Amino acid sequence: MKHLFYLSSILLLFSCQEKDIFNTTKLGVDIEVIQEYNYVIVSSRLHNAVKYDLDYGDGTKVMVDSTSSGVMILDNGRYYYKKDGNYTIILTGYDKNGKSKTVNKQIVINYIQKNTPIADFSIELLDDGAVKMKNLSKNYSSIEISTRVGNWGYNTKEGSPTFMFDMNGKYPINLNASGRFSNHKQVEIEIKNIVNRELGYFKGEWLGKQIDVSESFDHQTVTEYMDIAGGNRYLLLKNRTSFNSNSIELINFNVKSDSMKTNEMKYEQIKSKFKLGIQNSDDWGLSLYILPLVSSKKKTIEILEIKEVPQRKIVPEMFDKAFWITYKINADFESFGKIDGILKVRYLIY
């Protein structure tokens, strides 16, 4: 509908010209520009022109090898400028003999800077891995704040959150401020004052090799649990240098995704669906996490220990309790080898 309005406006502008320069056999080129926000719509009446070049004045040029008679909206409609400034839009038409005629139109874009948010925040490092963030952003309609812990990203909706990290290491803090445009700021912080927490580990045979690895921040050997989502439990054992297949996926099919809407519901699912002892193999999925997934048809899964522990809130939305679960796993992945050992992993609720 807007294009019809613009085309009607353009036709009116051209028809109001006092002198019609196009009722000749000569090359005729005219230009009209409608500007709104940070974009323009360029139109023209090209007479006896076989092609044209359109230069938006910001380094973008469009070359079209064919034209039609009458009023045309050039370059398929809107063109958006990325920076404020003064620009000269230049249109050059060419006839079949190679002769050219050039017209131009000057415009001023002063919309972007005043409608772009200022993304800013301050960071205060507190004791024992606590990080207080203060949002200093301006001119925004919404913000999104996030960090990464190991391989997993955590978002928070709080405007000035306190992060409670639980391992020493380097963490990115990112703020994205949105309005008509968006802007972001990211800083990296290093935490050195955390008392070491309990660690996950794997001990035993891993695809033909005996290993004894614990999770560490540098991700060379990591056991880590992804936050609960969609009814699945993703469990990753990583070693980027030593093993052909670097992770496994362990899923408890008894966990129902429709019962995972709140942290409290997620907590109850773990508490009620994970039981000590040898598990019914049909209730569990165990795969090598490669593409495509390689599932183990011959597997024995035993839960040796379930331990509920207090959990530091990495982001405010995280639940204040977590579970450490220790498994004894024996699985045959045929040509890839066997996994036979003890796996201890933390179940975060977020």
Tab-separated table of C-alpha atoms in Angstrom:
chain	number	residue	atom	x	y	z
A	1	MET	CA	0.000	0.000	0.000
A	2	LYS	CA	2.849	2.379	0.827
A	3	HIS	CA	4.446	1.710	-2.540
A	4	LEU	CA	1.190	2.727	-4.252
A	5	PHE	CA	1.171	5.940	-2.239
A	6	TYR	CA	4.780	6.679	-3.122
A	7	LEU	CA	4.209	5.914	-6.795
A	8	SER	CA	1.173	8.223	-6.831
A	9	SER	CA	3.257	10.953	-5.181
A	10	ILE	CA	6.031	10.481	-7.723
A	11	LEU	CA	3.607	10.654	-10.645
A	12	LEU	CA	2.183	13.877	-9.217
A	13	LEU	CA	5.646	15.382	-8.789
A	14	PHE	CA	6.637	14.609	-12.347
A	15	SER	CA	3.328	15.792	-13.804
A	16	CYS	CA	3.673	19.136	-12.019
A	17	GLN	CA	6.926	19.980	-13.780
A	18	GLU	CA	6.489	23.094	-15.877
A	19	LYS	CA	8.562	21.918	-18.790
A	20	ASP	CA	8.385	18.390	-20.107
A	21	ILE	CA	11.853	17.585	-21.396
A	22	PHE	CA	10.867	14.091	-22.510
A	23	ASN	CA	8.779	14.862	-25.617
A	24	THR	CA	11.860	14.664	-27.849
A	25	THR	CA	14.027	12.015	-29.463
A	26	LYS	CA	16.900	12.978	-27.215
A	27	LEU	CA	18.015	11.164	-24.081
A	28	GLY	CA	15.979	12.267	-21.076
A	29	VAL	CA	16.801	11.566	-17.433
A	30	ASP	CA	15.094	12.907	-14.337
A	31	ILE	CA	15.211	11.946	-10.674
A	32	GLU	CA	12.927	12.188	-7.680
A	33	VAL	CA	13.715	11.032	-4.134
A	34	ILE	CA	11.277	10.338	-1.328
A	35	GLN	CA	13.007	10.110	2.037
A	36	GLU	CA	11.716	8.656	5.321
A	37	TYR	CA	13.637	7.668	8.462
A	38	ASN	CA	16.972	6.321	7.175
A	39	TYR	CA	15.811	5.093	3.776
A	40	VAL	CA	15.041	6.569	0.370
A	41	ILE	CA	12.957	5.552	-2.611
A	42	VAL	CA	14.490	6.776	-5.859
A	43	SER	CA	12.355	7.106	-8.992
A	44	SER	CA	12.905	8.429	-12.481
A	45	ARG	CA	11.475	8.985	-15.934
A	46	LEU	CA	14.072	7.656	-18.338
A	47	HIS	CA	13.459	8.566	-22.011
A	48	ASN	CA	15.355	6.836	-24.818
A	49	ALA	CA	17.621	5.242	-22.208
A	50	VAL	CA	18.755	1.635	-22.564
A	51	LYS	CA	20.499	1.394	-19.187
A	52	TYR	CA	21.328	3.431	-16.091
A	53	ASP	CA	23.727	3.678	-13.152
A	54	LEU	CA	22.474	4.698	-9.715
A	55	ASP	CA	24.973	5.894	-7.091
A	56	TYR	CA	23.594	6.350	-3.555
A	57	GLY	CA	26.565	8.438	-2.455
A	58	ASP	CA	27.739	6.082	0.278
A	59	GLY	CA	29.773	3.727	-1.876
A	60	THR	CA	26.817	1.662	-3.090
A	61	LYS	CA	26.270	1.658	-6.847
A	62	VAL	CA	23.628	-0.120	-8.884
A	63	MET	CA	23.989	-0.771	-12.620
A	64	VAL	CA	20.934	-1.861	-14.623
A	65	ASP	CA	21.306	-2.921	-18.268
A	66	SER	CA	17.697	-2.443	-19.336
A	67	THR	CA	14.930	0.068	-18.698
A	68	SER	CA	11.279	0.562	-19.535
A	69	SER	CA	9.500	3.736	-20.519
A	70	GLY	CA	7.541	5.821	-18.052
A	71	VAL	CA	7.992	6.471	-14.350
A	72	MET	CA	10.012	3.802	-12.550
A	73	ILE	CA	10.889	3.154	-8.926
A	74	LEU	CA	14.557	2.275	-9.233
A	75	ASP	CA	16.480	-0.526	-7.540
A	76	ASN	CA	13.308	-2.393	-6.496
A	77	GLY	CA	12.222	0.067	-3.833
A	78	ARG	CA	13.798	1.170	-0.557
A	79	TYR	CA	17.459	1.739	0.083
A	80	TYR	CA	18.602	1.979	3.720
A	81	TYR	CA	21.555	4.103	4.830
A	82	LYS	CA	23.685	2.761	7.668
A	83	LYS	CA	25.130	6.090	8.824
A	84	ASP	CA	23.905	9.647	9.218
A	85	GLY	CA	25.377	12.192	6.830
A	86	ASN	CA	25.019	14.277	3.687
A	87	TYR	CA	24.698	12.216	0.528
A	88	THR	CA	24.440	12.997	-3.155
A	89	ILE	CA	22.375	10.497	-5.122
A	90	ILE	CA	23.550	10.405	-8.726
A	91	LEU	CA	21.583	8.872	-11.617
A	92	THR	CA	23.178	8.426	-15.043
A	93	GLY	CA	21.187	7.248	-18.058
A	94	TYR	CA	22.691	5.934	-21.318
A	95	ASP	CA	21.173	5.790	-24.790
A	96	LYS	CA	21.833	3.151	-27.429
A	97	ASN	CA	24.730	5.181	-28.835
A	98	GLY	CA	26.528	5.337	-25.519
A	99	LYS	CA	25.706	8.966	-24.810
A	100	SER	CA	24.912	9.734	-21.167
A	101	LYS	CA	23.097	12.260	-19.060
A	102	THR	CA	23.514	12.679	-15.304
A	103	VAL	CA	21.238	14.190	-12.672
A	104	ASN	CA	21.599	14.251	-8.901
A	105	LYS	CA	19.732	14.904	-5.686
A	106	GLN	CA	21.227	15.855	-2.326
A	107	ILE	CA	19.786	14.410	0.891
A	108	VAL	CA	20.573	14.552	4.603
A	109	ILE	CA	20.177	11.489	6.857
A	110	ASN	CA	20.023	12.504	10.527
A	111	TYR	CA	17.881	9.699	11.937
A	112	ILE	CA	20.221	6.860	12.872
A	113	GLN	CA	22.317	8.254	15.704
A	114	LYS	CA	19.410	9.731	17.656
A	115	ASN	CA	17.461	6.462	17.340
A	116	THR	CA	20.343	4.094	18.153
A	117	PRO	CA	20.522	2.948	21.792
A	118	ILE	CA	23.607	3.535	23.887
A	119	ALA	CA	24.621	0.109	25.225
A	120	ASP	CA	26.633	0.492	28.397
A	121	PHE	CA	27.104	-1.085	31.814
A	122	SER	CA	29.499	-1.192	34.736
A	123	ILE	CA	30.937	-4.268	36.443
A	124	GLU	CA	31.850	-4.726	40.096
A	125	LEU	CA	33.746	-7.870	41.106
A	126	LEU	CA	32.669	-9.058	44.553
A	127	ASP	CA	33.853	-11.905	46.782
A	128	ASP	CA	33.743	-15.600	45.847
A	129	GLY	CA	32.831	-15.266	42.166
A	130	ALA	CA	29.995	-12.760	42.504
A	131	VAL	CA	29.784	-10.099	39.784
A	132	LYS	CA	27.402	-7.168	40.066
A	133	MET	CA	26.386	-5.574	36.768
A	134	LYS	CA	24.733	-2.146	36.548
A	135	ASN	CA	22.877	-1.250	33.360
A	136	LEU	CA	23.846	2.250	32.138
A	137	SER	CA	22.206	1.996	28.706
A	138	LYS	CA	20.071	4.804	27.281
A	139	ASN	CA	17.499	5.318	24.558
A	140	TYR	CA	16.404	1.663	24.343
A	141	SER	CA	13.084	-0.159	24.421
A	142	SER	CA	14.450	-3.538	25.550
A	143	ILE	CA	17.717	-5.113	26.664
A	144	GLU	CA	19.101	-8.634	26.692
A	145	ILE	CA	21.960	-9.621	28.985
A	146	SER	CA	23.895	-12.858	28.688
A	147	THR	CA	27.041	-14.712	29.685
A	148	ARG	CA	28.682	-18.013	28.782
A	149	VAL	CA	29.845	-20.742	31.118
A	150	GLY	CA	31.793	-23.419	29.320
A	151	ASN	CA	29.801	-24.304	26.224
A	152	TRP	CA	26.473	-23.000	27.476
A	153	GLY	CA	24.982	-19.551	27.209
A	154	TYR	CA	22.765	-18.076	29.924
A	155	ASN	CA	20.391	-15.144	29.414
A	156	THR	CA	18.736	-13.017	32.043
A	157	LYS	CA	15.827	-10.598	31.861
A	158	GLU	CA	16.958	-8.604	34.881
A	159	GLY	CA	18.188	-5.139	34.018
A	160	SER	CA	21.071	-5.061	36.511
A	161	PRO	CA	21.762	-8.672	37.493
A	162	THR	CA	24.271	-10.217	39.872
A	163	PHE	CA	26.067	-13.235	38.399
A	164	MET	CA	27.244	-15.941	40.811
A	165	PHE	CA	29.961	-17.888	39.009
A	166	ASP	CA	31.281	-21.117	40.511
A	167	MET	CA	34.580	-21.770	38.715
A	168	ASN	CA	37.641	-19.589	38.284
A	169	GLY	CA	38.136	-18.486	34.679
A	170	LYS	CA	37.270	-15.881	32.055
A	171	TYR	CA	33.633	-15.007	31.356
A	172	PRO	CA	32.087	-12.769	28.685
A	173	ILE	CA	29.331	-10.379	29.780
A	174	ASN	CA	27.192	-9.129	26.904
A	175	LEU	CA	24.417	-6.529	26.768
A	176	ASN	CA	22.294	-5.972	23.676
A	177	ALA	CA	20.088	-2.849	23.673
A	178	SER	CA	17.284	-2.655	21.120
A	179	GLY	CA	15.039	0.078	19.789
A	180	ARG	CA	14.551	1.074	16.166
A	181	PHE	CA	18.174	0.002	15.874
A	182	SER	CA	20.300	-2.140	18.159
A	183	ASN	CA	23.649	-1.754	19.834
A	184	HIS	CA	25.724	-3.984	22.086
A	185	LYS	CA	28.615	-4.006	24.484
A	186	GLN	CA	30.685	-6.961	25.632
A	187	VAL	CA	33.466	-7.207	28.184
A	188	GLU	CA	35.464	-10.172	29.413
A	189	ILE	CA	36.100	-10.586	33.112
A	190	GLU	CA	38.424	-12.965	34.909
A	191	ILE	CA	37.424	-14.590	38.187
A	192	LYS	CA	40.217	-15.782	40.491
A	193	ASN	CA	38.662	-15.773	43.983
A	194	ILE	CA	36.310	-18.788	43.935
A	195	VAL	CA	36.736	-21.667	46.361
A	196	ASN	CA	36.882	-24.777	44.171
A	197	ARG	CA	33.555	-26.596	43.893
A	198	GLU	CA	32.852	-30.264	43.405
A	199	LEU	CA	33.818	-31.501	39.944
A	200	GLY	CA	32.291	-33.958	37.540
A	201	TYR	CA	34.441	-36.707	36.053
A	202	PHE	CA	34.661	-39.857	33.946
A	203	LYS	CA	36.884	-42.804	34.901
A	204	GLY	CA	37.164	-45.941	32.807
A	205	GLU	CA	37.329	-47.129	29.215
A	206	TRP	CA	36.478	-44.518	26.604
A	207	LEU	CA	36.371	-45.942	23.075
A	208	GLY	CA	39.395	-48.183	23.520
A	209	LYS	CA	41.404	-46.002	25.925
A	210	GLN	CA	41.560	-45.860	29.715
A	211	ILE	CA	40.957	-42.299	30.889
A	212	ASP	CA	40.510	-40.401	34.152
A	213	VAL	CA	39.323	-36.851	33.414
A	214	SER	CA	37.569	-34.184	35.446
A	215	GLU	CA	35.836	-31.066	34.238
A	216	SER	CA	38.008	-27.966	34.000
A	217	PHE	CA	37.425	-24.445	32.800
A	218	ASP	CA	39.832	-24.631	29.871
A	219	HIS	CA	37.583	-27.203	28.124
A	220	GLN	CA	40.373	-29.615	27.304
A	221	THR	CA	38.589	-32.208	29.430
A	222	VAL	CA	35.118	-31.294	30.556
A	223	THR	CA	32.101	-33.082	31.900
A	224	GLU	CA	29.198	-30.712	31.898
A	225	TYR	CA	25.431	-30.802	32.051
A	226	MET	CA	23.249	-28.664	29.839
A	227	ASP	CA	20.295	-26.915	31.452
A	228	ILE	CA	17.074	-28.904	31.416
A	229	ALA	CA	14.958	-28.184	28.354
A	230	GLY	CA	12.465	-29.988	26.162
A	231	GLY	CA	12.375	-33.087	28.338
A	232	ASN	CA	15.888	-34.138	27.280
A	233	ARG	CA	19.039	-34.502	29.333
A	234	TYR	CA	22.147	-33.653	27.346
A	235	LEU	CA	25.328	-34.866	28.925
A	236	LEU	CA	28.663	-34.014	27.368
A	237	LEU	CA	32.063	-35.485	28.091
A	238	LYS	CA	34.606	-33.536	26.089
A	239	ASN	CA	38.237	-34.027	25.252
A	240	ARG	CA	39.263	-32.111	22.181
A	241	THR	CA	42.688	-33.610	21.690
A	242	SER	CA	42.732	-37.262	22.660
A	243	PHE	CA	39.590	-39.009	21.473
A	244	ASN	CA	37.902	-39.681	18.155
A	245	SER	CA	34.386	-39.004	19.476
A	246	ASN	CA	34.320	-36.239	22.065
A	247	SER	CA	30.888	-36.452	23.661
A	248	ILE	CA	27.955	-38.636	24.610
A	249	GLU	CA	24.260	-37.879	24.925
A	250	LEU	CA	22.323	-39.439	27.790
A	251	ILE	CA	18.524	-39.047	27.871
A	252	ASN	CA	15.971	-40.150	30.450
A	253	PHE	CA	12.782	-40.721	28.458
A	254	ASN	CA	10.647	-40.731	31.609
A	255	VAL	CA	11.060	-36.977	31.954
A	256	LYS	CA	8.062	-35.236	30.393
A	257	SER	CA	8.556	-31.946	28.589
A	258	ASP	CA	5.081	-30.685	29.533
A	259	SER	CA	6.142	-30.861	33.175
A	260	MET	CA	9.153	-28.572	32.715
A	261	LYS	CA	7.569	-25.121	32.627
A	262	THR	CA	9.059	-23.785	35.879
A	263	ASN	CA	12.237	-24.395	37.839
A	264	GLU	CA	10.207	-26.015	40.594
A	265	MET	CA	8.654	-28.436	38.083
A	266	LYS	CA	12.073	-29.261	36.661
A	267	TYR	CA	13.383	-29.904	40.158
A	268	GLU	CA	10.496	-32.308	40.894
A	269	GLN	CA	11.098	-34.146	37.612
A	270	ILE	CA	14.694	-34.920	38.550
A	271	LYS	CA	13.735	-35.851	42.072
A	272	SER	CA	10.937	-38.197	40.964
A	273	LYS	CA	12.235	-39.657	37.681
A	274	PHE	CA	15.823	-40.471	38.650
A	275	LYS	CA	16.125	-43.489	40.973
A	276	LEU	CA	19.060	-45.460	42.345
A	277	GLY	CA	19.893	-48.842	40.852
A	278	ILE	CA	20.111	-50.498	37.462
A	279	GLN	CA	17.875	-48.689	34.978
A	280	ASN	CA	15.448	-50.128	32.435
A	281	SER	CA	17.443	-49.703	29.231
A	282	ASP	CA	14.269	-48.938	27.253
A	283	ASP	CA	13.777	-45.813	29.390
A	284	TRP	CA	17.155	-44.370	28.430
A	285	GLY	CA	18.902	-43.204	25.299
A	286	LEU	CA	22.691	-43.273	25.075
A	287	SER	CA	24.468	-42.026	21.950
A	288	LEU	CA	27.801	-40.783	20.723
A	289	TYR	CA	27.197	-37.100	20.034
A	290	ILE	CA	28.430	-36.985	16.460
A	291	LEU	CA	26.489	-36.301	13.270
A	292	PRO	CA	24.551	-38.399	12.761
A	293	LEU	CA	24.083	-39.663	16.337
A	294	VAL	CA	25.356	-43.195	16.927
A	295	SER	CA	23.144	-45.001	19.463
A	296	SER	CA	24.175	-47.903	21.634
A	297	LYS	CA	21.770	-50.836	21.362
A	298	LYS	CA	23.679	-52.810	24.001
A	299	LYS	CA	23.904	-50.759	27.173
A	300	THR	CA	23.674	-51.021	30.928
A	301	ILE	CA	23.037	-47.873	32.965
A	302	GLU	CA	23.147	-47.869	36.752
A	303	ILE	CA	22.676	-44.845	39.012
A	304	LEU	CA	25.069	-45.164	41.966
A	305	GLU	CA	24.364	-41.878	43.749
A	306	ILE	CA	21.900	-38.962	43.629
A	307	LYS	CA	22.969	-35.978	45.704
A	308	GLU	CA	21.028	-32.739	46.056
A	309	VAL	CA	23.250	-29.686	46.658
A	310	PRO	CA	22.853	-25.909	46.945
A	311	GLN	CA	23.548	-24.166	43.626
A	312	ARG	CA	24.960	-20.698	43.110
A	313	LYS	CA	22.772	-18.734	40.701
A	314	ILE	CA	24.932	-18.089	37.651
A	315	VAL	CA	22.051	-15.882	36.479
A	316	PRO	CA	19.149	-14.807	38.729
A	317	GLU	CA	16.725	-17.134	36.916
A	318	MET	CA	18.728	-20.240	37.851
A	319	PHE	CA	17.309	-22.513	40.573
A	320	ASP	CA	19.150	-22.487	43.887
A	321	LYS	CA	19.412	-26.302	44.000
A	322	ALA	CA	21.148	-28.787	41.720
A	323	PHE	CA	21.785	-32.536	41.613
A	324	TRP	CA	24.980	-34.517	41.293
A	325	ILE	CA	24.256	-37.922	39.780
A	326	THR	CA	26.848	-40.661	39.491
A	327	TYR	CA	26.353	-43.303	36.791
A	328	LYS	CA	27.982	-46.611	36.003
A	329	ILE	CA	27.782	-47.011	32.233
A	330	ASN	CA	28.583	-49.940	29.981
A	331	ALA	CA	27.788	-49.359	26.307
A	332	ASP	CA	28.871	-50.972	23.037
A	333	PHE	CA	29.126	-48.601	20.053
A	334	GLU	CA	30.316	-51.382	17.717
A	335	SER	CA	32.973	-50.084	15.331
A	336	PHE	CA	33.568	-46.976	17.465
A	337	GLY	CA	34.390	-48.995	20.573
A	338	LYS	CA	33.024	-49.286	24.108
A	339	ILE	CA	32.394	-46.913	26.991
A	340	ASP	CA	32.683	-48.651	30.358
A	341	GLY	CA	33.182	-46.580	33.474
A	342	ILE	CA	31.917	-44.191	36.153
A	343	LEU	CA	30.422	-40.865	35.135
A	344	LYS	CA	29.561	-38.084	37.585
A	345	VAL	CA	27.669	-35.069	36.321
A	346	ARG	CA	25.792	-32.046	37.654
A	347	TYR	CA	22.195	-31.335	36.697
A	348	LEU	CA	21.637	-27.570	36.661
A	349	ILE	CA	18.078	-26.241	36.675
A	350	TYR	CA	17.515	-23.142	34.568
